[in-house]
Amino acid sequence: MPKREDIKSVLVIGSGPIVIGQACEFDYSGTQACRVLRSEGVRVILVNSNPATIMTDPDFADATYIEPITPQVIEAIIAKERPDAILPTLGGQTALNAAISLHEAGILEKYNVELIGAKVAAIKAGEDRQSFKELVLRSGADVAKSLIAHSLEDVLEGARVLGYPVVVRPSFTMGGLGSGIAFNEEDLIRIAGAGLQASPTTEVLLEESILGWKEYELELMRDKADNTVVVCSIENVDPVGVHTGDSITVAPALTLTDREYQRLRDIGIDIIRAVGVDTGGCNIQFAVEPNTGRVIVIEMNPRVSRSSALASKATGFPIAKIAAKLAIGYTLDEIPNDITKVTPASFEPTLDYVVVKVPRFAFEKFPAADNTLTTTMKSVGEAMAIGRTFGQALQKALRSLERRGSSFHWGEQPFSKDELLETSKKPTDGRIVTLQQAMRMGATIEEAFEATKIDPWFLEQIQYINMAANEIANADKLDSTVLTFAKENGFSDQQIAQLRGETEQTIRDTRHKLGIRPVFKTVDTCAGEFPALTPYHYSSYEQQTEVRPSTDKKVIIIGSGPNRIGQGVEFDYSCVHASFALSDAGFETIMINCNPETVSTDYDTSDRLYFEPLTLEDVLEVIHAESQSGDVIGVVVQLGGQTALGLAQGLATAGIPILGTLTLLKPSW
């Protein structure tokens, strides 16, 4: 079916200011929507209050309103611009709630404006806790035993029925706002009180506890012809009890049997049909009881989310872009895959690599804050890495966080095995390293599982990394066999140096002398079945590179890495503009970044994208790969915040030309 000819103009609602739980992933999705709609000849009107985003640049919409996202303001914009439709599903919970308010106030009907992407009934069915529970049960799937409450009296009565611990989940909120796990009445009054206040409908769902169950997520898309695809499966390393945005996650899901995966897939497709998402995407979360295999549906978002951005970057399947096309009438089989050009969007992506996302927190900025991870999201950003194995991808992702102590290490350990195991019982931002240290000190997989309920398969991988570290440390000499083994398992030059008692530069010089360098593979959405025409690369220590030769003059732009307090979307804005401007000036642009939420890591922002950690080692390897063909005239570091600037001295010492920042100033102290 061709696109709808009755939609001449669309109002896109953005997500407003960045907050914990709703960050620059919606700048990414909203920007994609604006670009797609305009390319289809649709007039785009944008409202968003965040001036630091790419999408609020005048180039991305025909009319841009940097205004508060309130029903009153949006009505005034509608009255002036008279759009045919409103697209609210790419602006996070802010946009979705605004759309519901417009509907309930009669504004959509008054101006004859249609909601596209998801109908009001679908939004309510997915977001309203009681409605969604009933819908899941009608679909033949299971949910946790639960009760709806609209007051503290209802909450206390519900807890008496369900027993403690009890999970509190408010309706129509984002990032787990107002949710939590209450272990007693005092906890319950505090958490549920906040939840009732956070919910615009003053409604919370009380659920039986499923703490310790395995948690999974499916990203799905459906069109008006009922074509449905599962874009990506994502597995949480942490068990249920930690918000998925605060958990280390893996794509594809690694500990499901095929039978279990097909069951989740069938349930997910039944739910997206029952909810009525017929022109866009959604994500559905599941919990699986590890002993019995019982599956329950936790919740769904009838819109794109942070997980959607992660799934897009993990697979190369542009969820927001395709959602925008579906919203104006196309079907999945009519939309070509940008990466292969020969497969349609109705082909489900296939991965021949492993993707790991690790969240980044800012507890150091708030010393009095509780660093316990719960169902309320606390992370401020995330880093993603791609590798051929879980261990390789995990180690790359941990060093992408740019935080001291975030990577696995093997120095002196002042704590005993039992002390480390006790610490790891509480989910915190450093639990994965604490576990690694406990297992290094002799903790068994059984003891680690008892403390954390993390699936034994993941614990085996951590144990293997510790075993590999021992082999590297105790090898008679650092020859090509040992170095290749280390790099295949994700060890950085810095980690190898620590294990061998040498300097990082010595390790790097030895590795280069032996000719041990990474090759770069391509994200192609189809596991190599069709050639990838879009150069989106990740490093691996194998035999053959997939970087195509190029004779153009190249400029490399270093991004800003994971969002954090003090370094956010404004630096991505700068890097994207640099890429566009340099491309217009006739240069081939190369982007290096590890943040899956951003526009800079969209595969069509630059001529080439390298999804790599922003460390000196990793950046130098990208520069070396690109310099094998064509002329790398220099690197731009001044637009990627402190992350990129911090690499400037090391790059200059290595003989790499720095563009823009010509003078490297050293501190005077």
XYZ file of C-alpha atoms in Angstrom:
669
model
C 0.000 0.000 0.000
C 1.446 3.409 -0.909
C 1.710 6.236 1.572
C -1.407 8.140 2.501
C -2.046 11.163 0.299
C -4.405 12.773 2.821
C -1.545 13.534 5.230
C 0.132 16.694 3.962
C 1.504 17.989 7.277
C 2.441 16.333 10.566
C 3.084 17.776 14.018
C 5.938 15.876 15.709
C 6.016 16.177 19.512
C 9.465 15.982 21.099
C 10.399 14.791 24.583
C 11.420 18.079 26.198
C 14.351 18.414 28.608
C 16.599 15.459 29.269
C 15.782 13.724 32.538
C 16.786 10.416 34.054
C 14.741 7.836 32.168
C 14.230 9.995 29.084
C 17.388 11.190 27.384
C 18.825 11.847 23.951
C 17.445 8.612 22.470
C 14.329 10.644 21.726
C 16.361 13.299 19.960
C 17.623 10.422 17.827
C 14.147 9.017 17.141
C 12.526 12.429 16.621
C 15.292 13.522 14.245
C 14.834 10.358 12.201
C 11.096 11.010 12.017
C 11.550 14.594 10.844
C 14.043 13.581 8.155
C 11.868 10.731 6.887
C 8.662 12.730 6.772
C 10.269 15.611 4.905
C 11.865 13.209 2.414
C 8.350 11.918 1.721
C 7.107 15.434 0.917
C 5.263 15.879 4.209
C 5.413 19.295 5.879
C 6.842 18.843 9.375
C 5.929 21.002 12.356
C 8.004 20.316 15.464
C 7.432 21.273 19.080
C 10.172 20.617 21.610
C 11.517 22.661 24.499
C 15.104 21.374 24.454
C 17.490 23.738 22.619
C 20.474 21.359 22.907
C 19.035 18.782 20.512
C 19.683 18.240 16.824
C 15.979 18.049 16.098
C 15.326 21.645 17.189
C 17.740 22.942 14.568
C 15.768 24.854 11.902
C 17.048 22.498 9.184
C 15.083 19.496 10.445
C 11.504 20.786 10.324
C 9.531 23.243 8.207
C 8.339 25.005 11.370
C 10.078 24.592 14.721
C 8.536 25.686 18.023
C 10.847 25.683 21.048
C 8.007 25.836 23.527
C 6.744 23.964 26.601
C 5.091 20.667 25.733
C 1.700 21.380 27.292
C -1.820 20.938 25.872
C -2.353 24.707 25.861
C 0.810 25.426 23.862
C 0.235 22.536 21.467
C -3.338 23.669 20.860
C -2.074 27.133 19.913
C 0.381 25.545 17.466
C -2.359 23.355 15.998
C -4.636 26.385 15.593
C -1.908 28.224 13.696
C -0.374 25.406 11.623
C -3.442 23.178 11.105
C -1.562 19.867 10.758
C -3.400 16.860 9.360
C -1.890 14.517 11.948
C 0.163 14.349 15.147
C 3.007 11.829 15.629
C 3.542 11.363 19.400
C 5.198 7.923 19.577
C 8.780 9.099 18.990
C 8.930 11.689 21.800
C 8.969 9.432 24.826
C 6.437 9.429 27.629
C 6.194 13.233 27.521
C 4.838 13.214 23.965
C 2.573 10.245 24.582
C 1.005 11.819 27.672
C 0.592 15.122 25.811
C -1.283 13.313 23.041
C -3.631 11.697 25.536
C -4.286 15.085 27.164
C -5.092 16.622 23.760
C -7.544 13.828 23.073
C -9.238 14.030 26.459
C -9.562 17.821 26.182
C -11.324 17.420 22.836
C -8.621 19.387 21.004
C -7.929 16.694 18.405
C -11.603 16.468 17.536
C -12.002 20.264 17.540
C -9.296 20.729 14.895
C -9.899 17.414 13.113
C -6.337 16.211 13.761
C -5.535 12.496 13.607
C -3.115 10.682 15.910
C -0.756 8.493 13.881
C 1.783 5.935 15.076
C -0.603 4.647 17.743
C -4.267 5.309 18.333
C -5.574 6.542 21.679
C -7.091 3.145 22.404
C -3.735 1.442 21.797
C -1.877 3.925 24.004
C -4.351 3.435 26.823
C -4.347 -0.339 26.423
C -0.560 -0.443 26.672
C -0.054 2.194 29.366
C -3.033 1.641 31.668
C -1.963 -1.125 34.037
C -5.371 -2.746 34.569
C -6.339 -2.606 30.892
C -3.032 -4.126 29.874
C -3.318 -6.901 32.444
C -6.765 -7.863 31.154
C -5.591 -7.725 27.563
C -2.615 -10.022 28.268
C -4.860 -12.552 29.967
C -7.293 -12.465 27.033
C -4.329 -13.149 24.752
C -3.666 -16.369 26.653
C -0.469 -15.157 28.346
C 0.183 -14.871 32.061
C 0.786 -11.881 34.337
C 1.917 -11.536 37.913
C -0.870 -11.615 40.468
C -1.807 -7.990 40.926
C -4.267 -5.394 42.160
C -4.993 -1.815 41.105
C -4.942 0.944 43.735
C -5.920 4.621 43.595
C -5.242 5.552 47.219
C -2.962 4.560 50.083
C -5.901 2.742 51.688
C -6.264 0.625 48.548
C -2.500 0.041 48.536
C -2.379 -1.239 52.119
C -5.355 -3.513 51.525
C -3.731 -4.867 48.353
C -0.528 -5.681 50.224
C -2.507 -7.673 52.770
C -3.881 -9.785 49.917
C -0.632 -10.202 47.930
C 1.840 -10.331 50.828
C 5.343 -8.895 51.008
C 7.531 -8.148 49.120
C 5.201 -6.333 46.722
C 6.082 -4.474 43.522
C 4.605 -1.018 42.905
C 4.225 0.159 39.263
C 2.485 3.499 38.519
C 0.516 3.975 35.282
C 1.593 6.370 32.499
C 5.109 7.072 33.797
C 8.591 6.732 32.303
C 11.832 5.194 33.496
C 10.080 3.358 36.310
C 9.268 6.717 37.942
C 7.547 6.148 41.264
C 7.975 2.365 41.147
C 9.777 0.159 43.628
C 9.737 -3.013 45.706
C 8.282 -2.770 49.192
C 9.465 -5.289 51.773
C 7.308 -3.918 54.598
C 4.508 -1.444 55.285
C 6.863 1.485 55.827
C 8.465 0.877 52.404
C 5.042 0.500 50.831
C 3.661 3.811 52.120
C 6.774 5.664 50.922
C 6.989 4.022 47.463
C 3.262 3.881 46.708
C 2.780 7.462 47.881
C 5.399 8.595 45.373
C 3.891 6.340 42.710
C 0.372 7.710 43.126
C 1.763 11.222 42.869
C 3.849 10.387 39.752
C 0.967 8.783 37.874
C -1.168 11.300 35.933
C -4.147 9.014 36.594
C -3.284 8.536 40.317
C -3.079 4.803 39.738
C -0.565 2.151 40.751
C -0.420 -1.553 40.082
C 0.591 -3.782 42.999
C 2.184 -7.061 41.889
C 3.379 -10.244 43.519
C 7.160 -10.277 43.800
C 9.075 -11.929 40.974
C 12.491 -10.955 42.315
C 15.262 -13.143 40.969
C 13.463 -14.183 37.780
C 15.224 -13.762 34.434
C 14.148 -10.681 32.451
C 13.872 -10.310 28.676
C 12.578 -7.742 26.229
C 11.374 -7.936 22.645
C 11.316 -5.007 20.230
C 8.481 -5.455 17.747
C 7.010 -3.558 14.793
C 3.619 -3.995 13.139
C 1.990 -2.384 10.125
C -1.617 -1.845 9.075
C -1.554 -5.061 6.985
C -0.728 -7.048 10.168
C 2.856 -7.771 9.139
C 4.780 -8.100 12.396
C 8.514 -8.441 12.950
C 10.612 -8.996 16.044
C 13.464 -6.566 15.531
C 15.594 -7.692 18.463
C 15.586 -9.769 21.629
C 17.355 -8.270 24.635
C 18.306 -10.036 27.855
C 19.042 -8.410 31.200
C 22.119 -9.738 32.966
C 20.609 -8.607 36.272
C 17.497 -10.519 37.337
C 14.089 -8.919 37.847
C 14.239 -6.156 40.450
C 16.613 -3.858 38.544
C 15.110 -1.507 35.945
C 16.138 -2.631 32.459
C 17.721 0.801 31.871
C 19.983 0.208 34.895
C 20.908 -3.368 34.036
C 23.702 -4.625 31.832
C 21.818 -5.974 28.827
C 22.739 -8.294 25.980
C 21.425 -8.704 22.443
C 20.460 -11.163 21.225
C 19.133 -13.040 24.265
C 21.761 -15.672 25.071
C 20.318 -17.997 27.725
C 16.973 -18.830 26.120
C 16.386 -22.128 24.371
C 14.863 -21.827 20.902
C 11.585 -23.208 22.264
C 11.515 -20.529 24.984
C 12.371 -17.774 22.518
C 9.625 -18.841 20.115
C 7.161 -18.794 23.006
C 8.102 -15.211 23.921
C 7.894 -14.267 20.252
C 4.388 -15.734 19.895
C 3.205 -13.965 23.052
C 4.716 -10.674 21.896
C 3.024 -10.821 18.493
C -0.323 -11.692 20.093
C 0.004 -8.714 22.463
C 0.983 -6.117 19.849
C -2.041 -7.220 17.805
C -4.370 -7.141 20.795
C -3.160 -3.707 21.912
C -3.690 -2.425 18.387
C -0.284 -0.945 17.558
C -0.775 -1.026 13.802
C 1.604 1.627 12.474
C 4.715 1.524 14.595
C 6.795 -0.210 17.209
C 6.660 -1.252 20.825
C 8.753 -3.078 23.365
C 7.411 -5.810 25.643
C 9.129 -7.023 28.811
C 8.926 -10.578 30.096
C 9.997 -12.433 33.220
C 10.875 -16.142 33.175
C 11.032 -18.219 36.350
C 14.389 -20.028 36.010
C 13.307 -23.256 37.716
C 9.844 -23.818 36.223
C 10.027 -21.803 32.997
C 6.818 -19.917 33.866
C 6.566 -16.811 31.665
C 4.781 -13.647 32.692
C 4.405 -10.374 30.828
C 5.663 -7.420 32.875
C 4.710 -4.412 30.741
C 4.851 -2.824 27.321
C 5.498 0.623 25.839
C 3.376 1.387 22.739
C 6.086 3.767 21.490
C 9.810 3.832 20.847
C 11.959 3.834 23.962
C 15.584 3.803 25.090
C 15.553 0.070 24.387
C 14.356 0.837 20.852
C 17.413 3.032 20.285
C 19.621 0.246 21.634
C 17.912 -2.320 19.391
C 18.311 -0.025 16.374
C 22.044 0.397 16.945
C 22.503 -3.280 17.838
C 20.904 -4.518 14.616
C 21.227 -1.672 12.103
C 17.425 -1.739 11.790
C 16.255 1.926 12.074
C 13.155 1.497 14.235
C 12.236 5.206 14.470
C 12.708 5.790 10.749
C 10.546 2.820 9.816
C 7.943 3.717 12.462
C 7.586 7.152 10.839
C 7.049 5.550 7.419
C 4.495 3.114 8.811
C 2.660 6.041 10.415
C 2.032 7.641 7.006
C 0.716 4.489 5.399
C 3.541 2.278 4.182
C 3.742 -1.406 5.061
C 6.912 -3.192 6.163
C 7.342 -5.033 2.874
C 7.315 -1.699 0.979
C 10.156 -0.134 2.981
C 13.669 -1.029 1.753
C 16.442 -1.867 4.184
C 18.928 1.030 3.962
C 21.905 -1.186 4.780
C 21.414 -3.963 2.212
C 19.157 -2.122 -0.289
C 17.790 -5.510 -1.402
C 15.868 -6.731 1.649
C 12.649 -5.086 2.896
C 11.934 -4.052 6.473
C 9.746 -7.145 6.825
C 12.956 -9.231 7.059
C 13.763 -9.795 10.724
C 17.360 -8.841 11.582
C 19.850 -11.638 12.266
C 22.957 -11.055 14.378
C 26.298 -12.865 14.005
C 27.844 -10.922 16.893
C 27.027 -10.035 20.503
C 26.002 -6.582 21.731
C 26.414 -5.515 25.360
C 25.041 -2.317 26.884
C 26.329 -1.066 30.232
C 24.595 1.846 32.026
C 26.509 4.834 33.385
C 25.569 6.384 36.713
C 26.399 9.667 38.449
C 26.348 8.675 42.115
C 29.716 10.406 42.584
C 27.909 13.708 42.005
C 25.486 12.983 44.848
C 27.390 11.363 47.731
C 24.265 11.075 49.884
C 22.259 9.266 47.180
C 21.314 5.605 47.618
C 23.190 3.647 44.947
C 20.953 0.599 45.300
C 19.420 -0.255 41.924
C 15.666 -0.829 41.961
C 12.755 -0.689 39.524
C 13.120 3.105 39.369
C 15.736 4.076 36.801
C 18.824 5.894 38.097
C 21.345 5.739 35.248
C 22.119 8.920 33.306
C 23.593 7.320 30.196
C 24.901 4.127 28.665
C 27.663 2.701 26.512
C 27.277 -0.066 23.958
C 29.874 -2.396 22.472
C 29.846 -5.051 19.767
C 32.030 -8.156 19.783
C 32.158 -11.685 18.437
C 31.694 -13.146 21.917
C 29.963 -12.042 25.088
C 33.262 -11.657 26.956
C 34.781 -9.531 24.205
C 31.724 -7.260 23.987
C 31.408 -6.990 27.796
C 35.024 -5.943 28.276
C 34.745 -3.358 25.478
C 31.512 -1.970 26.964
C 32.975 -1.687 30.474
C 35.955 0.324 29.263
C 33.609 2.515 27.207
C 32.156 3.903 30.458
C 35.240 6.090 31.008
C 35.130 5.625 34.761
C 37.964 4.592 37.005
C 37.340 1.063 38.299
C 34.585 0.242 35.797
C 36.681 -2.392 33.978
C 37.739 -5.797 35.296
C 41.098 -5.635 37.076
C 43.535 -7.959 38.812
C 45.497 -5.842 41.280
C 45.657 -6.226 45.048
C 42.289 -6.942 46.635
C 41.774 -5.740 50.229
C 38.490 -7.641 50.701
C 37.894 -11.336 51.213
C 35.787 -13.572 49.007
C 32.973 -13.634 51.571
C 32.987 -9.843 51.958
C 32.798 -9.391 48.190
C 29.960 -11.909 47.879
C 28.041 -10.139 50.625
C 28.508 -6.787 48.853
C 27.330 -8.255 45.545
C 23.976 -9.246 47.048
C 22.861 -5.633 46.722
C 22.422 -4.472 43.107
C 24.681 -1.449 42.570
C 26.434 0.188 39.642
C 29.669 -1.692 40.430
C 28.227 -5.145 41.065
C 29.649 -6.775 37.908
C 33.215 -5.847 38.944
C 32.561 -6.879 42.542
C 31.423 -10.279 41.250
C 34.493 -10.590 39.052
C 36.686 -9.861 42.067
C 34.799 -12.353 44.263
C 35.212 -15.091 41.661
C 38.851 -14.183 41.237
C 39.215 -14.707 44.999
C 37.710 -18.191 44.701
C 33.926 -17.782 44.776
C 32.198 -20.584 42.890
C 29.479 -20.123 40.288
C 26.998 -21.599 42.767
C 27.975 -19.075 45.465
C 27.814 -16.179 42.995
C 24.389 -17.300 41.769
C 23.094 -17.619 45.332
C 24.218 -14.047 46.055
C 22.923 -12.387 42.868
C 20.557 -14.734 40.977
C 22.451 -13.802 37.801
C 22.126 -16.654 35.325
C 24.980 -19.180 35.733
C 25.896 -18.843 32.032
C 26.925 -15.216 32.556
C 28.813 -16.163 35.707
C 30.695 -18.840 33.732
C 31.768 -16.156 31.252
C 33.151 -13.986 34.073
C 34.931 -17.007 35.502
C 36.443 -17.699 32.075
C 37.714 -14.105 31.820
C 39.445 -14.559 35.194
C 40.983 -17.827 33.977
C 42.162 -16.078 30.802
C 43.722 -13.325 32.923
C 45.702 -15.929 34.862
C 46.988 -17.462 31.626
C 48.059 -14.037 30.327
C 49.768 -13.128 33.603
C 51.622 -16.453 33.942
C 52.695 -16.974 30.320
C 56.459 -17.368 29.926
C 56.577 -14.653 27.299
C 54.178 -12.282 25.603
C 54.216 -13.842 22.157
C 51.657 -13.613 19.344
C 49.678 -16.591 20.689
C 49.212 -15.051 24.139
C 48.482 -11.572 22.797
C 45.961 -12.832 20.245
C 44.258 -14.911 22.951
C 44.053 -11.822 25.188
C 42.610 -9.573 22.489
C 40.066 -12.186 21.391
C 38.752 -12.134 24.952
C 38.422 -8.356 25.048
C 41.471 -7.458 27.163
C 42.739 -3.935 26.561
C 46.429 -3.103 26.304
C 46.088 -1.425 29.699
C 44.677 -4.606 31.304
C 47.409 -6.744 29.752
C 50.002 -4.275 31.048
C 48.581 -4.589 34.565
C 48.668 -8.379 34.368
C 52.257 -8.421 33.062
C 53.619 -5.585 35.207
C 54.545 -3.497 32.177
C 53.419 -0.194 30.662
C 50.496 0.142 28.286
C 52.786 1.624 25.612
C 55.151 -1.350 25.869
C 52.269 -3.747 25.302
C 51.030 -1.696 22.352
C 54.488 -1.542 20.776
C 54.929 -5.300 21.188
C 51.517 -6.002 19.696
C 52.133 -3.782 16.695
C 55.596 -5.266 16.161
C 53.978 -8.708 16.011
C 51.366 -7.414 13.539
C 48.434 -8.039 15.907
C 45.768 -5.472 15.095
C 41.979 -5.677 14.986
C 40.002 -6.064 11.805
C 36.661 -4.320 11.439
C 33.441 -6.192 10.750
C 30.192 -4.735 9.448
C 26.745 -4.520 11.033
C 24.560 -5.705 8.149
C 21.203 -6.826 9.714
C 21.444 -10.212 7.972
C 24.531 -12.042 9.340
C 26.350 -11.710 6.033
C 23.601 -13.147 3.831
C 23.592 -9.956 1.723
C 26.332 -7.358 1.245
C 26.106 -4.301 3.505
C 26.235 -1.055 1.567
C 26.327 1.156 4.652
C 29.718 1.109 6.447
C 28.829 0.576 10.107
C 31.779 -1.184 11.769
C 32.998 -2.808 14.986
C 36.410 -4.255 15.821
C 37.334 -7.868 16.350
C 40.579 -9.825 16.342
C 40.040 -12.057 13.328
C 41.569 -12.508 9.875
C 39.648 -10.428 7.353
C 38.534 -6.811 7.487
C 35.310 -5.594 5.895
C 36.342 -1.934 5.606
C 36.181 -0.991 1.943
C 39.179 0.913 0.530
C 38.656 4.610 -0.065
C 40.852 7.199 -1.775
C 39.006 10.263 -0.488
C 40.391 12.783 1.975
C 39.052 11.821 5.389
C 38.347 13.599 8.652
C 37.768 11.584 11.816
C 35.360 12.984 14.438
C 35.558 11.703 18.007
C 32.211 11.665 19.800
C 31.461 12.271 23.461
C 30.729 8.746 24.695
C 28.012 7.902 27.225
C 25.834 10.706 28.586
C 26.718 11.930 32.041
C 26.029 14.986 34.145
C 28.053 17.757 32.509
C 28.441 16.026 29.143
C 25.254 15.282 27.272
C 23.339 15.752 24.069
C 24.863 19.161 23.346
C 28.157 17.520 22.333
C 26.409 15.067 20.078
C 24.751 18.082 18.461
C 28.193 19.568 17.801
C 29.650 16.355 16.383
C 26.707 15.802 14.038
C 26.975 19.342 12.706
C 30.698 18.831 12.154
C 29.973 15.706 10.143
C 27.393 17.464 7.965
C 29.603 20.516 7.415
C 32.710 18.503 6.539
C 30.703 16.349 4.163
C 29.402 19.473 2.438
C 33.010 20.641 2.130
C 33.898 17.478 0.220
C 35.549 15.367 2.929
C 34.743 11.774 3.820
C 33.575 11.817 7.430
C 34.411 9.095 9.959
C 32.541 9.035 13.297
C 33.800 7.135 16.361
C 31.411 6.854 19.306
C 29.946 4.281 21.702
C 26.649 5.913 22.757
C 23.610 4.107 21.285
C 21.204 6.934 22.161
C 22.668 9.478 19.791
C 22.187 10.864 16.300
C 25.964 10.639 15.745
C 25.752 6.833 15.937
C 23.052 6.688 13.281
C 24.541 4.805 10.344
C 23.711 7.553 7.840
C 24.980 10.581 9.770
C 28.589 10.111 8.614
C 30.215 8.314 5.690
C 31.523 5.676 8.084
C 30.610 4.823 11.654
C 32.846 2.935 14.087
C 31.030 1.806 17.217
C 34.072 1.595 19.489
C 35.234 2.597 22.988
C 36.693 6.095 23.112
C 40.059 5.066 24.531
C 43.400 5.950 23.002
C 44.008 2.316 22.041
C 40.692 1.876 20.245
C 40.758 5.262 18.508
C 44.320 4.716 17.246
C 43.283 1.372 15.741
C 40.416 2.999 13.836
C 42.767 5.707 12.545
C 45.247 3.023 11.444
C 42.526 1.073 9.615
C 41.335 4.183 7.800
C 44.860 5.294 6.910
C 45.469 2.062 4.977
C 43.572 3.635 2.083
C 42.904 7.286 1.459
C 44.350 10.279 3.237
C 43.366 10.874 6.878
C 44.048 14.591 7.111
C 43.308 14.764 10.830
C 41.049 14.243 13.819
C 38.486 16.630 15.317
C 38.545 16.499 19.130
C 37.140 19.852 20.204
C 33.458 18.972 19.673
C 33.158 15.756 21.699
C 33.414 17.276 25.156
C 36.022 16.306 27.718
C 36.164 12.738 26.414
C 37.536 13.768 23.029
C 39.743 16.514 24.462
C 41.248 14.002 26.871
C 42.517 11.995 23.895
C 44.170 14.964 22.170
C 47.602 14.732 23.828
C 47.876 10.980 23.232
C 46.871 11.358 19.597
C 49.341 14.201 19.063
C 52.125 12.157 20.680
C 51.288 9.334 18.259
C 51.730 11.760 15.379
C 48.052 12.189 14.520
C 47.154 15.696 13.225
C 44.631 17.477 15.444
C 42.251 19.712 13.492
C 40.801 22.889 15.006
C 42.532 22.622 18.370
C 46.021 23.455 17.184
C 47.682 24.253 20.517
C 47.739 21.655 23.256
C 47.990 23.485 26.558
C 49.421 21.721 29.580
C 48.307 22.677 33.098
C 50.599 25.211 34.772
C 50.602 23.477 38.132
